[in-house]
Amino acid sequence: MASSSSNRVYIPTNARNNQYILAEFKPSDEFVSSFDNIDSCYERIARKLFLACEENGLYNVHMIANDKLPITRFHEESYCLQTEKQMLFFYNPKYHEAHKSYWQQGVRAKKVRLLFLATGDELRANAANFHNKVQKTLHELKINLGVENTFKIRDHQHLTYDLFARVKGHKETYGYKLRSLYPRYEARKCSIPQDHSEMTYVTFNIPVTRALKTQFKHLLEDEHYTQFYTFIEDKFFSACGYKQISQAAFVADGRLPLVRNSKIDRSSQNSELQKLSFDVCAEQTQLKAYWNKNQLVDTLHFVVVAKASDNKDVGYGKFMNNVESMIRSLSQTLELSAQKQALNVRFFQHISYYA
Protein backbone atom coordinates (compact mmCIF):
# COMPACT_ATOMS: atom_id res chain seq x y z
CA MET A 1 0.00 0.00 0.00
CA ALA A 2 2.82 2.39 0.91
CA SER A 3 4.59 1.60 -2.34
CA SER A 4 1.42 2.26 -4.34
CA SER A 5 0.89 5.55 -2.52
CA SER A 6 4.48 6.72 -3.14
CA ASN A 7 3.96 6.25 -6.89
CA ARG A 8 0.99 8.63 -6.93
CA VAL A 9 1.04 12.36 -6.39
CA TYR A 10 -2.07 13.84 -4.80
CA ILE A 11 -2.99 17.03 -6.62
CA PRO A 12 -5.86 19.38 -5.66
CA THR A 13 -9.07 18.66 -7.57
CA ASN A 14 -9.23 22.31 -8.63
CA ALA A 15 -6.04 21.90 -10.68
CA ARG A 16 -6.24 23.20 -14.24
CA ASN A 17 -5.49 20.96 -17.22
CA ASN A 18 -4.24 22.38 -20.49
CA GLN A 19 -3.11 20.97 -23.81
CA TYR A 20 -1.98 22.51 -27.05
CA ILE A 21 -0.24 21.18 -30.14
CA LEU A 22 2.15 23.24 -32.21
CA ALA A 23 2.86 22.13 -35.79
CA GLU A 24 5.59 23.91 -37.77
CA PHE A 25 6.62 23.71 -41.40
CA LYS A 26 8.64 25.71 -43.91
CA PRO A 27 6.82 26.33 -47.21
CA SER A 28 9.20 25.68 -50.10
CA ASP A 29 10.24 28.39 -52.57
CA GLU A 30 8.40 26.47 -55.27
CA PHE A 31 5.16 26.48 -53.27
CA VAL A 32 5.39 30.18 -52.39
CA SER A 33 6.22 31.17 -55.99
CA SER A 34 2.96 29.59 -57.19
CA PHE A 35 1.09 32.53 -55.61
CA ASP A 36 0.97 36.17 -56.67
CA ASN A 37 2.49 37.24 -53.36
CA ILE A 38 3.20 35.97 -49.86
CA ASP A 39 -0.08 37.36 -48.53
CA SER A 40 -2.16 35.27 -50.95
CA CYS A 41 -0.05 32.24 -49.96
CA TYR A 42 -0.82 32.71 -46.28
CA GLU A 43 -4.48 33.42 -47.01
CA ARG A 44 -4.80 30.09 -48.81
CA ILE A 45 -3.03 28.18 -46.03
CA ALA A 46 -5.32 29.76 -43.44
CA ARG A 47 -8.47 29.09 -45.47
CA LYS A 48 -7.63 25.41 -46.04
CA LEU A 49 -6.53 25.00 -42.42
CA PHE A 50 -9.71 26.39 -40.90
CA LEU A 51 -11.95 24.40 -43.26
CA ALA A 52 -10.22 21.19 -42.16
CA CYS A 53 -10.48 22.26 -38.52
CA GLU A 54 -14.23 22.78 -38.80
CA GLU A 55 -14.67 19.32 -40.32
CA ASN A 56 -12.58 17.68 -37.59
CA GLY A 57 -14.02 19.50 -34.58
CA LEU A 58 -11.05 21.74 -33.73
CA TYR A 59 -12.46 25.04 -32.56
CA ASN A 60 -9.54 27.11 -31.26
CA VAL A 61 -6.77 27.22 -33.86
CA HIS A 62 -4.33 29.94 -34.94
CA MET A 63 -2.02 30.26 -37.93
CA ILE A 64 1.13 32.25 -37.09
CA ALA A 65 3.57 33.37 -39.77
CA ASN A 66 5.51 36.17 -38.11
CA ASP A 67 8.38 34.17 -36.52
CA LYS A 68 7.07 34.84 -33.01
CA LEU A 69 6.84 32.01 -30.50
CA PRO A 70 3.30 31.26 -29.24
CA ILE A 71 2.89 31.05 -25.46
CA THR A 72 -0.43 29.93 -23.94
CA ARG A 73 -1.85 30.92 -20.57
CA PHE A 74 -5.14 30.34 -18.75
CA HIS A 75 -7.45 33.32 -18.34
CA GLU A 76 -11.17 33.87 -17.88
CA GLU A 77 -11.06 36.35 -20.77
CA SER A 78 -9.79 35.50 -24.24
CA TYR A 79 -7.21 37.77 -25.80
CA CYS A 80 -3.87 37.77 -27.60
CA LEU A 81 -0.90 40.00 -26.83
CA GLN A 82 2.17 40.42 -29.03
CA THR A 83 5.71 41.32 -28.06
CA GLU A 84 8.76 41.47 -30.30
CA LYS A 85 9.42 37.75 -29.86
CA GLN A 86 6.18 36.22 -28.52
CA MET A 87 2.48 35.67 -29.21
CA LEU A 88 0.72 35.36 -25.84
CA PHE A 89 -2.63 33.56 -26.02
CA PHE A 90 -4.90 33.79 -22.97
CA TYR A 91 -8.00 31.59 -22.90
CA ASN A 92 -10.26 29.29 -20.92
CA PRO A 93 -10.55 25.87 -22.63
CA LYS A 94 -14.14 25.49 -21.42
CA TYR A 95 -15.50 28.50 -23.24
CA HIS A 96 -13.22 30.16 -25.77
CA GLU A 97 -13.09 29.38 -29.49
CA ALA A 98 -11.35 31.13 -32.38
CA HIS A 99 -9.92 30.63 -35.85
CA LYS A 100 -7.44 33.44 -36.50
CA SER A 101 -4.31 34.06 -38.56
CA TYR A 102 -1.37 36.35 -37.91
CA TRP A 103 1.33 37.59 -40.28
CA GLN A 104 3.01 40.81 -41.29
CA GLN A 105 1.72 41.95 -44.65
CA GLY A 106 4.20 41.41 -47.44
CA VAL A 107 6.79 39.69 -45.21
CA ARG A 108 7.76 36.05 -45.61
CA ALA A 109 8.37 34.27 -42.33
CA LYS A 110 11.02 31.59 -41.81
CA LYS A 111 8.30 29.08 -40.90
CA VAL A 112 4.55 28.74 -40.50
CA ARG A 113 3.29 27.73 -37.07
CA LEU A 114 -0.13 26.17 -36.53
CA LEU A 115 -1.34 26.36 -32.95
CA PHE A 116 -4.13 23.96 -31.89
CA LEU A 117 -5.64 24.69 -28.46
CA ALA A 118 -7.63 21.94 -26.77
CA THR A 119 -11.17 22.93 -25.78
CA GLY A 120 -13.95 21.51 -23.63
CA ASP A 121 -13.85 19.50 -20.39
CA GLU A 122 -11.69 16.58 -19.27
CA LEU A 123 -8.72 17.64 -21.39
CA ARG A 124 -6.32 15.06 -19.94
CA ALA A 125 -8.76 12.18 -20.48
CA ASN A 126 -9.44 13.33 -24.06
CA ALA A 127 -5.82 14.21 -24.93
CA ALA A 128 -5.26 11.28 -27.30
CA ASN A 129 -8.50 12.01 -29.15
CA PHE A 130 -7.47 15.65 -29.56
CA HIS A 131 -4.07 14.57 -30.90
CA ASN A 132 -5.77 12.23 -33.40
CA LYS A 133 -7.92 15.11 -34.66
CA VAL A 134 -4.85 17.29 -35.16
CA GLN A 135 -3.01 14.52 -37.02
CA LYS A 136 -6.01 14.05 -39.34
CA THR A 137 -6.27 17.80 -39.94
CA LEU A 138 -2.58 18.12 -40.82
CA HIS A 139 -2.79 15.17 -43.19
CA GLU A 140 -5.78 16.73 -44.97
CA LEU A 141 -4.05 20.12 -45.07
CA LYS A 142 -1.05 18.61 -46.85
CA ILE A 143 -3.31 17.03 -49.46
CA ASN A 144 -5.46 20.14 -49.95
CA LEU A 145 -2.45 22.43 -50.30
CA GLY A 146 -0.42 20.03 -52.39
CA VAL A 147 2.68 20.36 -50.22
CA GLU A 148 5.22 17.71 -49.31
CA ASN A 149 6.75 19.54 -46.36
CA THR A 150 7.38 17.68 -43.12
CA PHE A 151 5.61 19.01 -40.05
CA LYS A 152 7.41 19.21 -36.74
CA ILE A 153 4.71 18.39 -34.19
CA ARG A 154 4.96 19.24 -30.49
CA ASP A 155 2.24 18.13 -28.08
CA HIS A 156 2.29 20.06 -24.80
CA GLN A 157 0.24 19.12 -21.74
CA HIS A 158 0.37 20.50 -18.25
CA LEU A 159 -1.34 20.44 -14.88
CA THR A 160 -1.34 23.68 -12.88
CA TYR A 161 -2.20 23.92 -9.19
CA ASP A 162 -1.50 25.88 -6.03
CA LEU A 163 0.85 23.92 -3.76
CA PHE A 164 -0.74 25.77 -0.83
CA ALA A 165 -4.33 24.84 -1.78
CA ARG A 166 -4.88 22.67 1.31
CA VAL A 167 -3.80 25.47 3.65
CA LYS A 168 -6.34 27.74 1.97
CA GLY A 169 -9.12 25.22 2.67
CA HIS A 170 -9.28 23.14 -0.53
CA LYS A 171 -8.59 19.67 0.89
CA GLU A 172 -9.94 17.45 -1.93
CA THR A 173 -7.23 15.78 -3.99
CA TYR A 174 -6.92 13.24 -6.79
CA GLY A 175 -4.11 10.69 -7.02
CA TYR A 176 -2.22 10.85 -10.33
CA LYS A 177 0.31 8.28 -11.55
CA LEU A 178 1.42 10.77 -14.24
CA ARG A 179 2.20 8.18 -16.91
CA SER A 180 4.35 9.30 -19.82
CA LEU A 181 2.54 10.34 -23.00
CA TYR A 182 3.69 7.58 -25.35
CA PRO A 183 2.10 4.61 -23.49
CA ARG A 184 -0.96 6.72 -22.65
CA TYR A 185 -1.51 7.49 -26.32
CA GLU A 186 -0.68 3.95 -27.43
CA ALA A 187 -3.36 2.59 -25.08
CA ARG A 188 -5.90 4.98 -26.64
CA LYS A 189 -5.09 4.09 -30.25
CA CYS A 190 -3.22 7.31 -31.00
CA SER A 191 -0.24 6.48 -33.18
CA ILE A 192 3.02 8.26 -32.37
CA PRO A 193 6.20 7.36 -34.32
CA GLN A 194 8.74 5.35 -32.34
CA ASP A 195 11.29 7.99 -33.34
CA HIS A 196 10.03 10.71 -31.02
CA SER A 197 11.30 12.86 -28.18
CA GLU A 198 9.70 13.24 -24.74
CA MET A 199 10.36 15.69 -21.92
CA THR A 200 8.80 15.99 -18.50
CA TYR A 201 9.51 18.88 -16.19
CA VAL A 202 8.08 21.18 -13.53
CA THR A 203 8.11 24.96 -13.27
CA PHE A 204 7.19 27.29 -10.46
CA ASN A 205 7.61 31.01 -9.93
CA ILE A 206 8.13 33.10 -6.81
CA PRO A 207 7.28 36.80 -7.04
CA VAL A 208 9.75 39.25 -5.50
CA THR A 209 7.21 40.74 -3.12
CA ARG A 210 7.62 43.55 -0.61
CA ALA A 211 7.68 40.90 2.14
CA LEU A 212 10.54 39.02 0.42
CA LYS A 213 12.51 42.25 -0.07
CA THR A 214 12.00 43.17 3.58
CA GLN A 215 13.05 39.74 4.83
CA PHE A 216 16.27 39.77 2.79
CA LYS A 217 16.96 43.49 3.04
CA HIS A 218 20.47 42.75 4.26
CA LEU A 219 21.23 41.01 0.94
CA LEU A 220 19.90 43.91 -1.11
CA GLU A 221 21.89 46.76 0.40
CA ASP A 222 24.83 46.63 -2.04
CA GLU A 223 24.86 48.45 -5.37
CA HIS A 224 24.10 45.15 -7.12
CA TYR A 225 22.03 42.03 -6.32
CA THR A 226 24.70 39.34 -6.39
CA GLN A 227 24.26 38.38 -2.73
CA PHE A 228 20.50 38.01 -3.07
CA TYR A 229 20.59 35.90 -6.24
CA THR A 230 23.47 33.78 -4.96
CA PHE A 231 21.53 33.08 -1.77
CA ILE A 232 18.39 32.01 -3.71
CA GLU A 233 20.46 29.91 -6.12
CA ASP A 234 22.30 28.13 -3.31
CA LYS A 235 19.11 27.39 -1.35
CA PHE A 236 17.32 26.11 -4.46
CA PHE A 237 20.13 23.82 -5.63
CA SER A 238 20.72 22.58 -2.07
CA ALA A 239 17.03 21.68 -1.74
CA CYS A 240 17.25 19.87 -5.10
CA GLY A 241 20.33 17.94 -4.00
CA TYR A 242 18.66 16.84 -0.78
CA LYS A 243 15.86 15.28 -2.86
CA GLN A 244 18.30 13.81 -5.43
CA ILE A 245 17.10 16.17 -8.16
CA SER A 246 20.03 16.71 -10.51
CA GLN A 247 18.59 18.65 -13.46
CA ALA A 248 17.28 22.12 -12.65
CA ALA A 249 17.52 25.80 -13.53
CA PHE A 250 17.08 29.16 -11.83
CA VAL A 251 16.29 32.13 -14.09
CA ALA A 252 16.13 35.69 -12.77
CA ASP A 253 17.23 37.93 -15.63
CA GLY A 254 13.84 39.06 -16.90
CA ARG A 255 13.63 36.35 -19.53
CA LEU A 256 11.01 33.59 -19.77
CA PRO A 257 12.56 30.09 -19.50
CA LEU A 258 11.83 27.56 -22.26
CA VAL A 259 12.80 23.93 -21.68
CA ARG A 260 14.21 21.90 -24.55
CA ASN A 261 15.94 18.55 -25.17
CA SER A 262 19.66 19.07 -25.81
CA LYS A 263 19.56 16.47 -28.60
CA ILE A 264 17.32 18.87 -30.53
CA ASP A 265 18.05 22.39 -29.26
CA ARG A 266 21.01 24.10 -27.65
CA SER A 267 20.75 26.63 -24.84
CA SER A 268 20.37 30.15 -26.23
CA GLN A 269 18.66 33.42 -25.43
CA ASN A 270 17.19 36.55 -26.91
CA SER A 271 15.82 39.72 -25.34
CA GLU A 272 12.73 37.91 -23.99
CA LEU A 273 13.37 34.16 -23.88
CA GLN A 274 15.93 31.89 -22.21
CA LYS A 275 16.15 28.46 -23.84
CA LEU A 276 17.32 25.77 -21.41
CA SER A 277 18.61 22.54 -22.94
CA PHE A 278 18.91 19.35 -20.89
CA ASP A 279 20.13 15.86 -21.76
CA VAL A 280 17.38 13.86 -20.06
CA CYS A 281 19.12 10.55 -20.82
CA ALA A 282 22.21 11.55 -18.86
CA GLU A 283 22.56 10.90 -15.14
CA GLN A 284 25.13 13.60 -14.44
CA THR A 285 24.17 16.80 -12.66
CA GLN A 286 22.92 19.62 -14.89
CA LEU A 287 22.26 22.79 -12.88
CA LYS A 288 21.88 26.12 -14.67
CA ALA A 289 21.53 29.65 -13.31
CA TYR A 290 20.88 32.86 -15.22
CA TRP A 291 20.57 36.16 -13.34
CA ASN A 292 21.61 39.74 -13.82
CA LYS A 293 23.36 41.28 -10.85
CA ASN A 294 22.30 44.77 -11.98
CA GLN A 295 18.58 44.01 -12.23
CA LEU A 296 16.11 43.10 -9.50
CA VAL A 297 13.38 41.16 -11.31
CA ASP A 298 9.70 40.95 -10.41
CA THR A 299 9.62 37.14 -10.62
CA LEU A 300 12.04 34.32 -9.85
CA HIS A 301 11.64 31.38 -12.27
CA PHE A 302 12.51 27.81 -11.30
CA VAL A 303 12.64 24.69 -13.50
CA VAL A 304 13.05 21.04 -12.46
CA VAL A 305 13.58 18.47 -15.22
CA ALA A 306 12.86 14.74 -14.98
CA LYS A 307 15.52 12.36 -16.21
CA ALA A 308 14.60 9.34 -18.31
CA SER A 309 15.27 7.19 -15.23
CA ASP A 310 12.59 9.14 -13.29
CA ASN A 311 9.97 7.58 -15.57
CA LYS A 312 8.98 4.50 -13.60
CA ASP A 313 6.67 1.81 -14.99
CA VAL A 314 3.76 3.49 -13.23
CA GLY A 315 4.74 7.04 -14.23
CA TYR A 316 6.28 10.18 -12.75
CA GLY A 317 4.35 10.16 -9.45
CA LYS A 318 7.42 9.46 -7.29
CA PHE A 319 9.42 12.15 -9.10
CA MET A 320 6.64 14.67 -8.55
CA ASN A 321 6.41 13.84 -4.84
CA ASN A 322 10.13 14.61 -4.54
CA VAL A 323 9.67 17.88 -6.44
CA GLU A 324 6.78 18.95 -4.21
CA SER A 325 8.83 18.17 -1.10
CA MET A 326 11.73 20.21 -2.47
CA ILE A 327 9.48 23.21 -3.24
CA ARG A 328 7.95 23.10 0.24
CA SER A 329 11.43 23.09 1.75
CA LEU A 330 12.46 26.10 -0.34
CA SER A 331 9.25 27.96 0.48
CA GLN A 332 9.90 27.45 4.20
CA THR A 333 13.44 28.76 3.81
CA LEU A 334 12.06 31.89 2.10
CA GLU A 335 9.26 32.11 4.68
CA LEU A 336 6.52 32.33 2.04
CA SER A 337 3.01 32.76 3.43
CA ALA A 338 0.88 29.78 2.42
CA GLN A 339 -2.28 31.66 3.47
CA LYS A 340 -1.60 34.87 1.56
CA GLN A 341 0.38 33.63 -1.43
CA ALA A 342 -0.31 31.20 -4.25
CA LEU A 343 2.60 28.99 -5.26
CA ASN A 344 1.50 27.71 -8.64
CA VAL A 345 3.22 24.51 -9.75
CA ARG A 346 3.05 23.42 -13.39
CA PHE A 347 3.74 19.80 -14.33
CA PHE A 348 4.61 19.67 -18.06
CA GLN A 349 4.67 16.71 -20.45
CA HIS A 350 5.90 17.19 -24.03
CA ILE A 351 6.20 14.79 -26.93
CA SER A 352 7.54 15.80 -30.34
CA TYR A 353 8.17 14.14 -33.69
CA TYR A 354 8.25 14.75 -37.45
CA ALA A 355 5.38 13.72 -39.71
Coordinates of C-alpha atoms in Angstrom, one line a residue:
M1 CA 0.0 0.0 0.0
A2 CA 2.8 2.4 0.9
S3 CA 4.6 1.6 -2.3
S4 CA 1.4 2.3 -4.3
S5 CA 0.9 5.5 -2.5
S6 CA 4.5 6.7 -3.1
N7 CA 4.0 6.3 -6.9
R8 CA 1.0 8.6 -6.9
V9 CA 1.0 12.4 -6.4
Y10 CA -2.1 13.8 -4.8
I11 CA -3.0 17.0 -6.6
P12 CA -5.9 19.4 -5.7
T13 CA -9.1 18.7 -7.6
N14 CA -9.2 22.3 -8.6
A15 CA -6.0 21.9 -10.7
R16 CA -6.2 23.2 -14.2
N17 CA -5.5 21.0 -17.2
N18 CA -4.2 22.4 -20.5
Q19 CA -3.1 21.0 -23.8
Y20 CA -2.0 22.5 -27.0
I21 CA -0.2 21.2 -30.1
L22 CA 2.2 23.2 -32.2
A23 CA 2.9 22.1 -35.8
E24 CA 5.6 23.9 -37.8
F25 CA 6.6 23.7 -41.4
K26 CA 8.6 25.7 -43.9
P27 CA 6.8 26.3 -47.2
S28 CA 9.2 25.7 -50.1
D29 CA 10.2 28.4 -52.6
E30 CA 8.4 26.5 -55.3
F31 CA 5.2 26.5 -53.3
V32 CA 5.4 30.2 -52.4
S33 CA 6.2 31.2 -56.0
S34 CA 3.0 29.6 -57.2
F35 CA 1.1 32.5 -55.6
D36 CA 1.0 36.2 -56.7
N37 CA 2.5 37.2 -53.4
I38 CA 3.2 36.0 -49.9
D39 CA -0.1 37.4 -48.5
S40 CA -2.2 35.3 -50.9
C41 CA -0.1 32.2 -50.0
Y42 CA -0.8 32.7 -46.3
E43 CA -4.5 33.4 -47.0
R44 CA -4.8 30.1 -48.8
I45 CA -3.0 28.2 -46.0
A46 CA -5.3 29.8 -43.4
R47 CA -8.5 29.1 -45.5
K48 CA -7.6 25.4 -46.0
L49 CA -6.5 25.0 -42.4
F50 CA -9.7 26.4 -40.9
L51 CA -11.9 24.4 -43.3
A52 CA -10.2 21.2 -42.2
C53 CA -10.5 22.3 -38.5
E54 CA -14.2 22.8 -38.8
E55 CA -14.7 19.3 -40.3
N56 CA -12.6 17.7 -37.6
G57 CA -14.0 19.5 -34.6
L58 CA -11.1 21.7 -33.7
Y59 CA -12.5 25.0 -32.6
N60 CA -9.5 27.1 -31.3
V61 CA -6.8 27.2 -33.9
H62 CA -4.3 29.9 -34.9
M63 CA -2.0 30.3 -37.9
I64 CA 1.1 32.2 -37.1
A65 CA 3.6 33.4 -39.8
N66 CA 5.5 36.2 -38.1
D67 CA 8.4 34.2 -36.5
K68 CA 7.1 34.8 -33.0
L69 CA 6.8 32.0 -30.5
P70 CA 3.3 31.3 -29.2
I71 CA 2.9 31.1 -25.5
T72 CA -0.4 29.9 -23.9
R73 CA -1.8 30.9 -20.6
F74 CA -5.1 30.3 -18.8
H75 CA -7.5 33.3 -18.3
E76 CA -11.2 33.9 -17.9
E77 CA -11.1 36.4 -20.8
S78 CA -9.8 35.5 -24.2
Y79 CA -7.2 37.8 -25.8
C80 CA -3.9 37.8 -27.6
L81 CA -0.9 40.0 -26.8
Q82 CA 2.2 40.4 -29.0
T83 CA 5.7 41.3 -28.1
E84 CA 8.8 41.5 -30.3
K85 CA 9.4 37.7 -29.9
Q86 CA 6.2 36.2 -28.5
M87 CA 2.5 35.7 -29.2
L88 CA 0.7 35.4 -25.8
F89 CA -2.6 33.6 -26.0
F90 CA -4.9 33.8 -23.0
Y91 CA -8.0 31.6 -22.9
N92 CA -10.3 29.3 -20.9
P93 CA -10.5 25.9 -22.6
K94 CA -14.1 25.5 -21.4
Y95 CA -15.5 28.5 -23.2
H96 CA -13.2 30.2 -25.8
E97 CA -13.1 29.4 -29.5
A98 CA -11.4 31.1 -32.4
H99 CA -9.9 30.6 -35.8
K100 CA -7.4 33.4 -36.5
S101 CA -4.3 34.1 -38.6
Y102 CA -1.4 36.4 -37.9
W103 CA 1.3 37.6 -40.3
Q104 CA 3.0 40.8 -41.3
Q105 CA 1.7 41.9 -44.7
G106 CA 4.2 41.4 -47.4
V107 CA 6.8 39.7 -45.2
R108 CA 7.8 36.1 -45.6
A109 CA 8.4 34.3 -42.3
K110 CA 11.0 31.6 -41.8
K111 CA 8.3 29.1 -40.9
V112 CA 4.6 28.7 -40.5
R113 CA 3.3 27.7 -37.1
L114 CA -0.1 26.2 -36.5
L115 CA -1.3 26.4 -32.9
F116 CA -4.1 24.0 -31.9
L117 CA -5.6 24.7 -28.5
A118 CA -7.6 21.9 -26.8
T119 CA -11.2 22.9 -25.8
G120 CA -13.9 21.5 -23.6
D121 CA -13.9 19.5 -20.4
E122 CA -11.7 16.6 -19.3
L123 CA -8.7 17.6 -21.4
R124 CA -6.3 15.1 -19.9
A125 CA -8.8 12.2 -20.5
N126 CA -9.4 13.3 -24.1
A127 CA -5.8 14.2 -24.9
A128 CA -5.3 11.3 -27.3
N129 CA -8.5 12.0 -29.2
F130 CA -7.5 15.7 -29.6
H131 CA -4.1 14.6 -30.9
N132 CA -5.8 12.2 -33.4
K133 CA -7.9 15.1 -34.7
V134 CA -4.8 17.3 -35.2
Q135 CA -3.0 14.5 -37.0
K136 CA -6.0 14.0 -39.3
T137 CA -6.3 17.8 -39.9
L138 CA -2.6 18.1 -40.8
H139 CA -2.8 15.2 -43.2
E140 CA -5.8 16.7 -45.0
L141 CA -4.0 20.1 -45.1
K142 CA -1.1 18.6 -46.8
I143 CA -3.3 17.0 -49.5
N144 CA -5.5 20.1 -50.0
L145 CA -2.4 22.4 -50.3
G146 CA -0.4 20.0 -52.4
V147 CA 2.7 20.4 -50.2
E148 CA 5.2 17.7 -49.3
N149 CA 6.7 19.5 -46.4
T150 CA 7.4 17.7 -43.1
F151 CA 5.6 19.0 -40.1
K152 CA 7.4 19.2 -36.7
I153 CA 4.7 18.4 -34.2
R154 CA 5.0 19.2 -30.5
D155 CA 2.2 18.1 -28.1
H156 CA 2.3 20.1 -24.8
Q157 CA 0.2 19.1 -21.7
H158 CA 0.4 20.5 -18.3
L159 CA -1.3 20.4 -14.9
T160 CA -1.3 23.7 -12.9
Y161 CA -2.2 23.9 -9.2
D162 CA -1.5 25.9 -6.0
L163 CA 0.8 23.9 -3.8
F164 CA -0.7 25.8 -0.8
A165 CA -4.3 24.8 -1.8
R166 CA -4.9 22.7 1.3
V167 CA -3.8 25.5 3.6
K168 CA -6.3 27.7 2.0
G169 CA -9.1 25.2 2.7
H170 CA -9.3 23.1 -0.5
K171 CA -8.6 19.7 0.9
E172 CA -9.9 17.5 -1.9
T173 CA -7.2 15.8 -4.0
Y174 CA -6.9 13.2 -6.8
G175 CA -4.1 10.7 -7.0
Y176 CA -2.2 10.8 -10.3
K177 CA 0.3 8.3 -11.6
L178 CA 1.4 10.8 -14.2
R179 CA 2.2 8.2 -16.9
S180 CA 4.4 9.3 -19.8
L181 CA 2.5 10.3 -23.0
Y182 CA 3.7 7.6 -25.4
P183 CA 2.1 4.6 -23.5
R184 CA -1.0 6.7 -22.6
Y185 CA -1.5 7.5 -26.3
E186 CA -0.7 4.0 -27.4
A187 CA -3.4 2.6 -25.1
R188 CA -5.9 5.0 -26.6
K189 CA -5.1 4.1 -30.2
C190 CA -3.2 7.3 -31.0
S191 CA -0.2 6.5 -33.2
I192 CA 3.0 8.3 -32.4
P193 CA 6.2 7.4 -34.3
Q194 CA 8.7 5.3 -32.3
D195 CA 11.3 8.0 -33.3
H196 CA 10.0 10.7 -31.0
S197 CA 11.3 12.9 -28.2
E198 CA 9.7 13.2 -24.7
M199 CA 10.4 15.7 -21.9
T200 CA 8.8 16.0 -18.5
Y201 CA 9.5 18.9 -16.2
V202 CA 8.1 21.2 -13.5
T203 CA 8.1 25.0 -13.3
F204 CA 7.2 27.3 -10.5
N205 CA 7.6 31.0 -9.9
I206 CA 8.1 33.1 -6.8
P207 CA 7.3 36.8 -7.0
V208 CA 9.7 39.2 -5.5
T209 CA 7.2 40.7 -3.1
R210 CA 7.6 43.5 -0.6
A211 CA 7.7 40.9 2.1
L212 CA 10.5 39.0 0.4
K213 CA 12.5 42.2 -0.1
T214 CA 12.0 43.2 3.6
Q215 CA 13.1 39.7 4.8
F216 CA 16.3 39.8 2.8
K217 CA 17.0 43.5 3.0
H218 CA 20.5 42.7 4.3
L219 CA 21.2 41.0 0.9
L220 CA 19.9 43.9 -1.1
E221 CA 21.9 46.8 0.4
D222 CA 24.8 46.6 -2.0
E223 CA 24.9 48.5 -5.4
H224 CA 24.1 45.1 -7.1
Y225 CA 22.0 42.0 -6.3
T226 CA 24.7 39.3 -6.4
Q227 CA 24.3 38.4 -2.7
F228 CA 20.5 38.0 -3.1
Y229 CA 20.6 35.9 -6.2
T230 CA 23.5 33.8 -5.0
F231 CA 21.5 33.1 -1.8
I232 CA 18.4 32.0 -3.7
E233 CA 20.5 29.9 -6.1
D234 CA 22.3 28.1 -3.3
K235 CA 19.1 27.4 -1.4
F236 CA 17.3 26.1 -4.5
F237 CA 20.1 23.8 -5.6
S238 CA 20.7 22.6 -2.1
A239 CA 17.0 21.7 -1.7
C240 CA 17.3 19.9 -5.1
G241 CA 20.3 17.9 -4.0
Y242 CA 18.7 16.8 -0.8
K243 CA 15.9 15.3 -2.9
Q244 CA 18.3 13.8 -5.4
I245 CA 17.1 16.2 -8.2
S246 CA 20.0 16.7 -10.5
Q247 CA 18.6 18.7 -13.5
A248 CA 17.3 22.1 -12.7
A249 CA 17.5 25.8 -13.5
F250 CA 17.1 29.2 -11.8
V251 CA 16.3 32.1 -14.1
A252 CA 16.1 35.7 -12.8
D253 CA 17.2 37.9 -15.6
G254 CA 13.8 39.1 -16.9
R255 CA 13.6 36.3 -19.5
L256 CA 11.0 33.6 -19.8
P257 CA 12.6 30.1 -19.5
L258 CA 11.8 27.6 -22.3
V259 CA 12.8 23.9 -21.7
R260 CA 14.2 21.9 -24.5
N261 CA 15.9 18.6 -25.2
S262 CA 19.7 19.1 -25.8
K263 CA 19.6 16.5 -28.6
I264 CA 17.3 18.9 -30.5
D265 CA 18.1 22.4 -29.3
R266 CA 21.0 24.1 -27.6
S267 CA 20.8 26.6 -24.8
S268 CA 20.4 30.1 -26.2
Q269 CA 18.7 33.4 -25.4
N270 CA 17.2 36.6 -26.9
S271 CA 15.8 39.7 -25.3
E272 CA 12.7 37.9 -24.0
L273 CA 13.4 34.2 -23.9
Q274 CA 15.9 31.9 -22.2
K275 CA 16.1 28.5 -23.8
L276 CA 17.3 25.8 -21.4
S277 CA 18.6 22.5 -22.9
F278 CA 18.9 19.3 -20.9
D279 CA 20.1 15.9 -21.8
V280 CA 17.4 13.9 -20.1
C281 CA 19.1 10.6 -20.8
A282 CA 22.2 11.5 -18.9
E283 CA 22.6 10.9 -15.1
Q284 CA 25.1 13.6 -14.4
T285 CA 24.2 16.8 -12.7
Q286 CA 22.9 19.6 -14.9
L287 CA 22.3 22.8 -12.9
K288 CA 21.9 26.1 -14.7
A289 CA 21.5 29.6 -13.3
Y290 CA 20.9 32.9 -15.2
W291 CA 20.6 36.2 -13.3
N292 CA 21.6 39.7 -13.8
K293 CA 23.4 41.3 -10.8
N294 CA 22.3 44.8 -12.0
Q295 CA 18.6 44.0 -12.2
L296 CA 16.1 43.1 -9.5
V297 CA 13.4 41.2 -11.3
D298 CA 9.7 40.9 -10.4
T299 CA 9.6 37.1 -10.6
L300 CA 12.0 34.3 -9.9
H301 CA 11.6 31.4 -12.3
F302 CA 12.5 27.8 -11.3
V303 CA 12.6 24.7 -13.5
V304 CA 13.0 21.0 -12.5
V305 CA 13.6 18.5 -15.2
A306 CA 12.9 14.7 -15.0
K307 CA 15.5 12.4 -16.2
A308 CA 14.6 9.3 -18.3
S309 CA 15.3 7.2 -15.2
D310 CA 12.6 9.1 -13.3
N311 CA 10.0 7.6 -15.6
K312 CA 9.0 4.5 -13.6
D313 CA 6.7 1.8 -15.0
V314 CA 3.8 3.5 -13.2
G315 CA 4.7 7.0 -14.2
Y316 CA 6.3 10.2 -12.7
G317 CA 4.4 10.2 -9.5
K318 CA 7.4 9.5 -7.3
F319 CA 9.4 12.2 -9.1
M320 CA 6.6 14.7 -8.5
N321 CA 6.4 13.8 -4.8
N322 CA 10.1 14.6 -4.5
V323 CA 9.7 17.9 -6.4
E324 CA 6.8 19.0 -4.2
S325 CA 8.8 18.2 -1.1
M326 CA 11.7 20.2 -2.5
I327 CA 9.5 23.2 -3.2
R328 CA 7.9 23.1 0.2
S329 CA 11.4 23.1 1.8
L330 CA 12.5 26.1 -0.3
S331 CA 9.2 28.0 0.5
Q332 CA 9.9 27.5 4.2
T333 CA 13.4 28.8 3.8
L334 CA 12.1 31.9 2.1
E335 CA 9.3 32.1 4.7
L336 CA 6.5 32.3 2.0
S337 CA 3.0 32.8 3.4
A338 CA 0.9 29.8 2.4
Q339 CA -2.3 31.7 3.5
K340 CA -1.6 34.9 1.6
Q341 CA 0.4 33.6 -1.4
A342 CA -0.3 31.2 -4.3
L343 CA 2.6 29.0 -5.3
N344 CA 1.5 27.7 -8.6
V345 CA 3.2 24.5 -9.8
R346 CA 3.1 23.4 -13.4
F347 CA 3.7 19.8 -14.3
F348 CA 4.6 19.7 -18.1
Q349 CA 4.7 16.7 -20.5
H350 CA 5.9 17.2 -24.0
I351 CA 6.2 14.8 -26.9
S352 CA 7.5 15.8 -30.3
Y353 CA 8.2 14.1 -33.7
Y354 CA 8.2 14.7 -37.4
A355 CA 5.4 13.7 -39.7

